mmCIF file of C-alpha atoms in Angstrom:
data_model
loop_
_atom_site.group_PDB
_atom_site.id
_atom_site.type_symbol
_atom_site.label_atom_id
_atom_site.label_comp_id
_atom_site.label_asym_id
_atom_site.label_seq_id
_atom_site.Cartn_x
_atom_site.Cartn_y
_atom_site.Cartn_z
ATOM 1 C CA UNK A 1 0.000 0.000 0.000
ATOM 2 C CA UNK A 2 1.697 3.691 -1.145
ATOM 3 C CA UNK A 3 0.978 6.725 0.367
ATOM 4 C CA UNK A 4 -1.502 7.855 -2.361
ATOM 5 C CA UNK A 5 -3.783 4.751 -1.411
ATOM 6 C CA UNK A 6 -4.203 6.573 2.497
ATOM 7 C CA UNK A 7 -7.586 8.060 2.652
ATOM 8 C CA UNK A 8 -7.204 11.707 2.815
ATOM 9 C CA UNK A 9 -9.478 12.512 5.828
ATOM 10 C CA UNK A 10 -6.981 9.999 7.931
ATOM 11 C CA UNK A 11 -4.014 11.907 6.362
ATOM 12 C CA UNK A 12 -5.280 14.953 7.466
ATOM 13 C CA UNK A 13 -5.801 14.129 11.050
ATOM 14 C CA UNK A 14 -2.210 13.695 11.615
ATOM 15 C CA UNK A 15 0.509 15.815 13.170
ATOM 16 C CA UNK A 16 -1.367 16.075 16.632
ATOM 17 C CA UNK A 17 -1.121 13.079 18.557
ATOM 18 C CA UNK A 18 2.383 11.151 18.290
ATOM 19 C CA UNK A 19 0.685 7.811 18.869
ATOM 20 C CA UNK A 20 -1.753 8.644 16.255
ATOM 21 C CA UNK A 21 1.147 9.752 13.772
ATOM 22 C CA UNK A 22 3.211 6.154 14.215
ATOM 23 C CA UNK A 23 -0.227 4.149 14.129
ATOM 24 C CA UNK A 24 -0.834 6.084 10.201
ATOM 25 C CA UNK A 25 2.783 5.546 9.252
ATOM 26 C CA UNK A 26 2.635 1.672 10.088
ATOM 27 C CA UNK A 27 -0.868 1.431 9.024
ATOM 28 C CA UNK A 28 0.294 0.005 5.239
ATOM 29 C CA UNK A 29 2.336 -2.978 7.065
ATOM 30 C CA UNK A 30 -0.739 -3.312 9.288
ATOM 31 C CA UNK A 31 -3.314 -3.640 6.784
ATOM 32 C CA UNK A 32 -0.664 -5.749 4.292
ATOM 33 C CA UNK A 33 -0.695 -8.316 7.570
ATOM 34 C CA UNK A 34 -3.889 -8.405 7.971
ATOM 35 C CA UNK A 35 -4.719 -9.469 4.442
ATOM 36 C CA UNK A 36 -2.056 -12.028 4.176
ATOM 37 C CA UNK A 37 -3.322 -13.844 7.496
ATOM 38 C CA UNK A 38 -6.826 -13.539 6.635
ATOM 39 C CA UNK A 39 -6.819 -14.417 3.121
ATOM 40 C CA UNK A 40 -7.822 -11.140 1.505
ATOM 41 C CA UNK A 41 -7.234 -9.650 -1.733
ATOM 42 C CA UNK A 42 -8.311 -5.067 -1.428
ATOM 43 C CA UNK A 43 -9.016 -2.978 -3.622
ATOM 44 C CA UNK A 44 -8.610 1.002 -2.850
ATOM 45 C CA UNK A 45 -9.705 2.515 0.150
ATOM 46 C CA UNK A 46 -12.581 4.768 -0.035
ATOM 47 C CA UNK A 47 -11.607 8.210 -0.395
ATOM 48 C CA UNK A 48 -11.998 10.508 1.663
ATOM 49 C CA UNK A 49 -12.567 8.250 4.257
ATOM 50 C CA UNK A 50 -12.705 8.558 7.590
ATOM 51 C CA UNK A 51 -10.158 10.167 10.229
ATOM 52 C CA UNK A 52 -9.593 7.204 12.305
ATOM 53 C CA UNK A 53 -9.863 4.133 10.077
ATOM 54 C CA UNK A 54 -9.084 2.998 6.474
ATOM 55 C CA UNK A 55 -11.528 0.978 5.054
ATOM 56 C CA UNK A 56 -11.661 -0.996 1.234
ATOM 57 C CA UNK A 57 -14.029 -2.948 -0.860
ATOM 58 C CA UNK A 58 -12.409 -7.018 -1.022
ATOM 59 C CA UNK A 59 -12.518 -8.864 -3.822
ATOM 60 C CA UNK A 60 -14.370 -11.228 -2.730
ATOM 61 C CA UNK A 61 -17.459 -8.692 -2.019
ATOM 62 C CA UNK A 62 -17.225 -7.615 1.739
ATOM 63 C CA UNK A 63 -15.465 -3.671 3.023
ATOM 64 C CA UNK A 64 -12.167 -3.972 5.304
ATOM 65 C CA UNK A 65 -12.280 -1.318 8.380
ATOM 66 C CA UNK A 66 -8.462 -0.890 9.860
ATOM 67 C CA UNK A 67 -9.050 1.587 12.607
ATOM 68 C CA UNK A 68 -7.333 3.614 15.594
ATOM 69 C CA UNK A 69 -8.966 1.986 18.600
ATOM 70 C CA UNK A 70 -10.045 5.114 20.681
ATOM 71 C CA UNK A 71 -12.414 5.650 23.354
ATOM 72 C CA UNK A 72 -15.898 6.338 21.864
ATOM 73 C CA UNK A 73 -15.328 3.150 18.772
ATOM 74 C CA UNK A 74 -14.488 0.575 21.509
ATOM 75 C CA UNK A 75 -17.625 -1.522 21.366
ATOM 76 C CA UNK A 76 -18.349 -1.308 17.636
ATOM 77 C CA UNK A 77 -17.680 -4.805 17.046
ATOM 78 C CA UNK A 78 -19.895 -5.625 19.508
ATOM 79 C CA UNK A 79 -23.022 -3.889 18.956
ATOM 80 C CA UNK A 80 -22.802 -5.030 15.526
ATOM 81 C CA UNK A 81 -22.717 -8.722 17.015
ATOM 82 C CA UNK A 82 -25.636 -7.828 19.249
ATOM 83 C CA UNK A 83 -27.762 -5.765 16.423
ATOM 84 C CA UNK A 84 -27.353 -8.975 13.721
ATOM 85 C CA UNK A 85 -28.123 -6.595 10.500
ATOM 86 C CA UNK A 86 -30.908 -5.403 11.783
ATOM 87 C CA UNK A 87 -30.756 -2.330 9.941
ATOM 88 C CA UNK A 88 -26.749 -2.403 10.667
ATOM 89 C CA UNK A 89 -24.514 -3.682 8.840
ATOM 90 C CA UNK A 90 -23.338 -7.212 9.736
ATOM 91 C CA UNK A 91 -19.836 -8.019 10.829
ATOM 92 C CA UNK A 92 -18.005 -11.364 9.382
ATOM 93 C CA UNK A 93 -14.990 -11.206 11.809
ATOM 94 C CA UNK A 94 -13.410 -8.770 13.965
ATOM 95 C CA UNK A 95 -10.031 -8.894 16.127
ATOM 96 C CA UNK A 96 -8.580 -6.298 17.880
ATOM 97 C CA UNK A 97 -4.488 -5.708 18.568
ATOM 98 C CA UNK A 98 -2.647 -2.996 20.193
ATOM 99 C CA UNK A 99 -3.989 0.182 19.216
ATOM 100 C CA UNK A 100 -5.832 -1.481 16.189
ATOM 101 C CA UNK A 101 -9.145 -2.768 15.414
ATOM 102 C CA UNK A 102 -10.053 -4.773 12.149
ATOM 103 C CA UNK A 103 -13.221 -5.320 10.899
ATOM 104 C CA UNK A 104 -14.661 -7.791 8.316
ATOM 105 C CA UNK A 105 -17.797 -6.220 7.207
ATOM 106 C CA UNK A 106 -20.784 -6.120 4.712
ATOM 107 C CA UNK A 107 -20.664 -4.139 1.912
ATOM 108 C CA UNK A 108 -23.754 -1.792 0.975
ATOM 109 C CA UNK A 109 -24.323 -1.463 -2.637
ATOM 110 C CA UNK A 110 -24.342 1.030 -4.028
ATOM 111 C CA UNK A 111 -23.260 2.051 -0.753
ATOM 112 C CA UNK A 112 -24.322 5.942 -0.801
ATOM 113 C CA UNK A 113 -24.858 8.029 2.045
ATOM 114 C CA UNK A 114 -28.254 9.324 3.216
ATOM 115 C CA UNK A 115 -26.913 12.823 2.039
ATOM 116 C CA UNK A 116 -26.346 11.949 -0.725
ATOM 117 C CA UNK A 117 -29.718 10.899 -1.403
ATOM 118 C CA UNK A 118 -32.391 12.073 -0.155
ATOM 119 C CA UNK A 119 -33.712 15.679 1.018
ATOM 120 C CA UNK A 120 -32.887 17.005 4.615
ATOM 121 C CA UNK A 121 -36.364 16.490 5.852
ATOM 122 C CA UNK A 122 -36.813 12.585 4.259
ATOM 123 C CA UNK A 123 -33.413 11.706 6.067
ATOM 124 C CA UNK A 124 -35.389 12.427 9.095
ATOM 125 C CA UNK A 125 -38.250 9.889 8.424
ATOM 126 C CA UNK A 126 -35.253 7.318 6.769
ATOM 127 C CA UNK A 127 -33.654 7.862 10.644
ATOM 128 C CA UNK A 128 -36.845 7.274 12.746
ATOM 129 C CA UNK A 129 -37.537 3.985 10.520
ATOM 130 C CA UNK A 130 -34.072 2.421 11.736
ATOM 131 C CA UNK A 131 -33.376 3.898 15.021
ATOM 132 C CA UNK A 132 -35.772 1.750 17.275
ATOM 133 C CA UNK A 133 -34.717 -1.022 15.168
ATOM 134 C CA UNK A 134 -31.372 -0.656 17.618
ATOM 135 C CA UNK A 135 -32.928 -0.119 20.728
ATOM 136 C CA UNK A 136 -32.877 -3.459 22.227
ATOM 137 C CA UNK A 137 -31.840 -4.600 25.897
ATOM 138 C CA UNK A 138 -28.127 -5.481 25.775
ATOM 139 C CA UNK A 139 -27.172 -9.327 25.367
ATOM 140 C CA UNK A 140 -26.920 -10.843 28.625
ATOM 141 C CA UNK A 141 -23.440 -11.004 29.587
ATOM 142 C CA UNK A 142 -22.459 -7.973 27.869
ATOM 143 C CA UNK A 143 -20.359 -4.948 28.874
ATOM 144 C CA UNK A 144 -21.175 -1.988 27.198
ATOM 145 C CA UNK A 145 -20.803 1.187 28.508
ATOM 146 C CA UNK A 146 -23.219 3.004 30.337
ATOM 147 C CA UNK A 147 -24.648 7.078 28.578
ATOM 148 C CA UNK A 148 -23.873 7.900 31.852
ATOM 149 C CA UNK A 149 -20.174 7.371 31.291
ATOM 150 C CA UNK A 150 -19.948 9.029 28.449
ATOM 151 C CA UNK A 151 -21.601 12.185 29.331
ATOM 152 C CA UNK A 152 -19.760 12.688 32.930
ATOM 153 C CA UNK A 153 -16.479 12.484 30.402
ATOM 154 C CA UNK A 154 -17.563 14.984 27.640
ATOM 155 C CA UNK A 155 -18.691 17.063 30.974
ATOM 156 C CA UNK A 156 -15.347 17.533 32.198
ATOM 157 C CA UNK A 157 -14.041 19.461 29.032
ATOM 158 C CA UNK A 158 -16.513 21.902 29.562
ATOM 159 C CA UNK A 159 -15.575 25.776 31.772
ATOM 160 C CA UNK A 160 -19.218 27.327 32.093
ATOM 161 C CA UNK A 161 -17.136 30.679 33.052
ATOM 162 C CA UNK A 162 -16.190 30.851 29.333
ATOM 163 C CA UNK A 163 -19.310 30.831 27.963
ATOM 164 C CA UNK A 164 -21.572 33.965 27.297
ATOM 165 C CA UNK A 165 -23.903 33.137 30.396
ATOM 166 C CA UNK A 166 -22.245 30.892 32.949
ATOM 167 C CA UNK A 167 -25.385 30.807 34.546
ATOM 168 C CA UNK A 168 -27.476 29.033 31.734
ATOM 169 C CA UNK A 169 -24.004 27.152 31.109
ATOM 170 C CA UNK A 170 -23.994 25.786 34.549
ATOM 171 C CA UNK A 171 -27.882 24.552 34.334
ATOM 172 C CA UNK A 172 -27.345 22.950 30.995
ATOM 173 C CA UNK A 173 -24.285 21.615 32.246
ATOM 174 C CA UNK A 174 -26.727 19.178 35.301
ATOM 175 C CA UNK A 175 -28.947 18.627 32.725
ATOM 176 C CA UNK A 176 -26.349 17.058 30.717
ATOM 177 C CA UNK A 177 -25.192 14.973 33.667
ATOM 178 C CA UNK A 178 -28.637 14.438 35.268
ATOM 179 C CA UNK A 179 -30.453 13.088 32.167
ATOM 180 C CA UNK A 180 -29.146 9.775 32.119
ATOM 181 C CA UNK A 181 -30.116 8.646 35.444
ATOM 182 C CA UNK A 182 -34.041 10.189 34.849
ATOM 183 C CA UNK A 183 -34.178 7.701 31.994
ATOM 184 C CA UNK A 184 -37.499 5.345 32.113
ATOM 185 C CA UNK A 185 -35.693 2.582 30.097
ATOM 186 C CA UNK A 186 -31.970 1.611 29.211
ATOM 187 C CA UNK A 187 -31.657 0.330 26.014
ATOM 188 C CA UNK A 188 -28.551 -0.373 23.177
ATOM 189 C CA UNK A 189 -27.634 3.050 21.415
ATOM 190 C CA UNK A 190 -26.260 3.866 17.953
ATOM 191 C CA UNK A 191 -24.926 7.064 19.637
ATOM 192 C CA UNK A 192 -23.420 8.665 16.429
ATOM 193 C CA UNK A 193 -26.043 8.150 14.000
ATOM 194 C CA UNK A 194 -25.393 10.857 10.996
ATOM 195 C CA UNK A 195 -26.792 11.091 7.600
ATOM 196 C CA UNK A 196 -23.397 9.879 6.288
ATOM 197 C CA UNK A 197 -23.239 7.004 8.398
ATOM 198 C CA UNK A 198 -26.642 5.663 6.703
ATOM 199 C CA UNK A 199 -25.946 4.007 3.218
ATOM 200 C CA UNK A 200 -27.911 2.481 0.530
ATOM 201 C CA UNK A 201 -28.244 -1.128 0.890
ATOM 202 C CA UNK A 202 -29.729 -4.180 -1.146
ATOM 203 C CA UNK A 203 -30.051 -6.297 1.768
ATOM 204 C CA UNK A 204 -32.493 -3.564 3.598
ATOM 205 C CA UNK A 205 -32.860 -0.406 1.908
ATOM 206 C CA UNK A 206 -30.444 1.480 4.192
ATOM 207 C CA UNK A 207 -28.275 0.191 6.701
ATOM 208 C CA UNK A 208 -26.145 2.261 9.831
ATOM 209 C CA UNK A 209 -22.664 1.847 9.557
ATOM 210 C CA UNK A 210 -19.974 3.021 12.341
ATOM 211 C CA UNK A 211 -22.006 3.056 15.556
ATOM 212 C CA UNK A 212 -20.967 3.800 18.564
ATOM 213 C CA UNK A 213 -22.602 1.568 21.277
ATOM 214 C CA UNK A 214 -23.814 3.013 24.461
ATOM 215 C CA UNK A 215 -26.642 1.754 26.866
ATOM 216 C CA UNK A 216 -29.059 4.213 27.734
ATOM 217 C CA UNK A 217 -32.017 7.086 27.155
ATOM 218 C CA UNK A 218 -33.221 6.180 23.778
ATOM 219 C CA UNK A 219 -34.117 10.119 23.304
ATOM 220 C CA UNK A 220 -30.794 10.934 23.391
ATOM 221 C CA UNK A 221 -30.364 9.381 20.150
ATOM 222 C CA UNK A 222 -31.311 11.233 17.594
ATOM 223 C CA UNK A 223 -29.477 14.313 18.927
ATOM 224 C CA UNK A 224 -26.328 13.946 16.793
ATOM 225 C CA UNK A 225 -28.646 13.599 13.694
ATOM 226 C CA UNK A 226 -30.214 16.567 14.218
ATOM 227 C CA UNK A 227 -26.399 18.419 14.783
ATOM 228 C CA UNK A 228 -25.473 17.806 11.484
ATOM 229 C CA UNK A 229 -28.307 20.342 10.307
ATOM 230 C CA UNK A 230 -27.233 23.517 11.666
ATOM 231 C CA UNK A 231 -29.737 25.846 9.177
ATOM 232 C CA UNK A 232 -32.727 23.422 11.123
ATOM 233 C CA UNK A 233 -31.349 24.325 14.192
ATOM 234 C CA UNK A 234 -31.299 27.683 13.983
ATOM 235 C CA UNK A 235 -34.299 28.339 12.172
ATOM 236 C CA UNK A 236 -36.247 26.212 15.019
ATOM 237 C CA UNK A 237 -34.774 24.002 17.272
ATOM 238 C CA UNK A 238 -37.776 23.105 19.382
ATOM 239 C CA UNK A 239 -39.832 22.521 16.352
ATOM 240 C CA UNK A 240 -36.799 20.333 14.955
ATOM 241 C CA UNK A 241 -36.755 18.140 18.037
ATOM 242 C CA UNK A 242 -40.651 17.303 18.377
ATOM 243 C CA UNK A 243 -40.940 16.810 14.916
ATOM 244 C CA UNK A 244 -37.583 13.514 15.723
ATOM 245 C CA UNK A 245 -39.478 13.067 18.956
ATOM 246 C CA UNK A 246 -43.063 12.651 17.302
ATOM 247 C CA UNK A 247 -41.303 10.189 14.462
ATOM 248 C CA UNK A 248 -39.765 8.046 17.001
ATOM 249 C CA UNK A 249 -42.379 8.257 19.290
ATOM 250 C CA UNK A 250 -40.574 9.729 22.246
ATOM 251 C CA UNK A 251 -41.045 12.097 25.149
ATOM 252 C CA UNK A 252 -41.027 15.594 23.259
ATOM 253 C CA UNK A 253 -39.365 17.085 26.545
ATOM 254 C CA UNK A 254 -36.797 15.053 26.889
ATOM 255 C CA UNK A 255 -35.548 15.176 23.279
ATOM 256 C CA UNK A 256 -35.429 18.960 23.988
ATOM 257 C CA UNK A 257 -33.285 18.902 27.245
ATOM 258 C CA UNK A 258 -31.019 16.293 26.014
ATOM 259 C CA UNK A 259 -30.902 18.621 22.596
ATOM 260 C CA UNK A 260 -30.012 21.618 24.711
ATOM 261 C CA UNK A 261 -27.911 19.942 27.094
ATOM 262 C CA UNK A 262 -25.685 18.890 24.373
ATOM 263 C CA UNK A 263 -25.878 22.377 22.444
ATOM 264 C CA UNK A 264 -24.271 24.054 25.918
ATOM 265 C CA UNK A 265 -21.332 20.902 26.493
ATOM 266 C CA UNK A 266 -20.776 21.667 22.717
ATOM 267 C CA UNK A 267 -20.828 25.223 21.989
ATOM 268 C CA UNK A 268 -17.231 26.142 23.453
ATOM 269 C CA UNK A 269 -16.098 24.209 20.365
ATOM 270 C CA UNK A 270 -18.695 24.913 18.223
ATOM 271 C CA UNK A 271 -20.260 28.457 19.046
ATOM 272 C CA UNK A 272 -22.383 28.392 17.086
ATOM 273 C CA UNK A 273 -24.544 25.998 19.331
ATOM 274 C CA UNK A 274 -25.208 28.433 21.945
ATOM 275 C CA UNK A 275 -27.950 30.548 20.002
ATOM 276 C CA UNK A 276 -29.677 27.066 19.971
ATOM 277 C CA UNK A 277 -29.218 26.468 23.416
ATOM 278 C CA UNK A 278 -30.502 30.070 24.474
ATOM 279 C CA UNK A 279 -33.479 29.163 22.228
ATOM 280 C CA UNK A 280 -34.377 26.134 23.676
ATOM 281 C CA UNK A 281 -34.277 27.500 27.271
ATOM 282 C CA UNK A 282 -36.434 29.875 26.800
ATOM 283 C CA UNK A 283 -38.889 27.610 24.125
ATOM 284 C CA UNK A 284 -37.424 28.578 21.206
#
C-alpha cells in the first residue's frame, strides 16, 4: 500500500497526537498483515474516508475497516454482534491488537450516504424507521458502557465561566449529567447516528454503519442527527426536536433537554450551538 492509497481525511488528522502519527505511518504494514493472514485480496480505500480508520471494498465482495482503537469506537464490534443486520450492517470477523481494530464487514451497494440521497427532511423519516430497530436490551453477559459514562467524560471538558452566560451554562451543564439517570428505560444506542453514516443497501434499503454503542435514554439518540443540520437548528430548534421526537415516538421534553444539554457541552467548540441552546431555554 503507497501513500496515495491513504484516505485523505486519515491523512489529514495527523501531526497532533504522536501515537496517532506512528499508528498512520505503520498502518500500510498493518493492513498488508492483515490481508495475508486472513486471506484477503483489497481494492482502494474509499476516499476521503474517515479520520480514524481505512476501510476498502475485497474482492471477494465484503469492506475492510483498519481503525485507531479510541475511546468512543471501543464496542463497535460488539453492537454489531448484538444488532445482527438489523438495519446495521453485519460483521463477518473482527479482532482487535494494540492500538488497532479490524473489521470484516458487509458491503452496501451502491453504498451511498443518506446525504447523498435524499432531502434534509426525508433523512429524518429514513432515521426514525431504523433507530428503534437498535434499541434493544443489551445481550446478557455484555459490557457496554453506560450514557452515563460518556456524558460525565464529555462534561469535564466543559468551563461554564467561558461561555456567554455561565449561569445558563452551569444549568445545561446538570442537565447534561442528570439526564441519564431520569431515563425510564436503558436500552442499546447507535450514539453517532449521521446522515453519512446511513448508506444504501440491497439487503435492507439502508443500513447504519460506524455506531458507537452506548446503553441508555433512547431520546438521546437522535441528537447527533439533528447536529449535522445547523440551518434546522437555527431556524427552530424546538420545532426540529418534536418533529424527531413525534417520528420516534418519544417524550417531546426530553428530546429537547437532552438537545439543549448537548448544544451548551458543545458550543465552546462549536459556538455556534449556543444561540440554539438560548433558544431552547427559553422555548425557542
Amino acid at each position: 500500500m503507497t501513500d496515495g492509497a491513504m484516505p485523505a481525511n486519515l491523512m489529514s488528522s495527523t501531526g497532533r497526537h504522536p501515537p496517532f502519527d506512528r499508528w498512520v505511518r505503520e498502518l500500510p504494514a498493518t493492513v498488508a498483515g492483515v490481508a495475508e493472514r486472513w486471506g484477503l485480496e483489497l481494492g482502494r480505500p474509499y476516499q476521503p474516508g474517515g479520520t480514524a480508520s481505512w476501510v476498502a471494498p475485497t474482492a471477494d465482495g465484503r469492506v475492510l475497516k483498519v481503525g485507531w482503537v479510541h475511546y468512543e469506537a471501543r464496542d463497535e464490534a460488539a453492537g454489531l454482534r448484538a444488532w445482527d443486520g438489523q438495519g446495521t450492517v453485519r460483521v463477518h470477523r473482527a479482532e482487535r491488537t494494540g492500538p488497532t481494530d479490524v473489521l470484516l464487514l458487509e458491503a452496501c451497494r451502491p453504498g451511498t450516504t443518506l446525504t447523498e440521497s435524499v432531502p434534509p427532511a426525508e433523512r429524518d423519516e429514513v432515521v426514525a424507521k431504523l433507530l428503534p430497530r437498535l434499541w434493544i436490551a443489551p445481550p446478557p453477559g455484555s459490557d457496554f458502557r453506560p450514557l452515563q459514562s460518556m456524558v460525565d467524560a464529555w462534561a469535564e471538558s466543559v468551563e461554564p465561566g467561558k461561555l456567554p452566560d455561565p449561569g445558563l451554562a452551569r444549568a445545561g451543564l446538570e442537565l447534561w449529567r442528570s439526564l441519564p439517570g431520569t431515563a425510564d428505560q436503558d436500552v442499546l444506542l447507535c450514539t453517532d447516528l449521521h446522515p453519512d453514516n446511513v448508506l444504501r443497501a440491497e439487503r435492507e434499503p439502508w443500513l447504519i454503519v460506524d455506531p458507537k454503542p452506548y446503553v441508555g435514554d433512547p431520546a438521546y439518540d437522535p441528537i447527533q442527527h439533528m447536529l449535522n443540520f445547523p440551518d434546522r437548528l437555527a431556524a427552530g430548534p424546538g420545532a426540529f426536536a418534536d418533529r424527531m421526537a413525534g417520528l420516534l415516538g418519544l417524550d417531546a421534553e426530553r428530546v429537547r433537554q437532552w438537545l439543549l444539554a448537548r448544544c451548551v457541552v458543545e458550543s465552546g467548540r462549536s459556538p455556534e450551538l449556543w444561540s440554539v441552546a438560548v433558544r431552547l431555554a427559553t422555548r425557542g
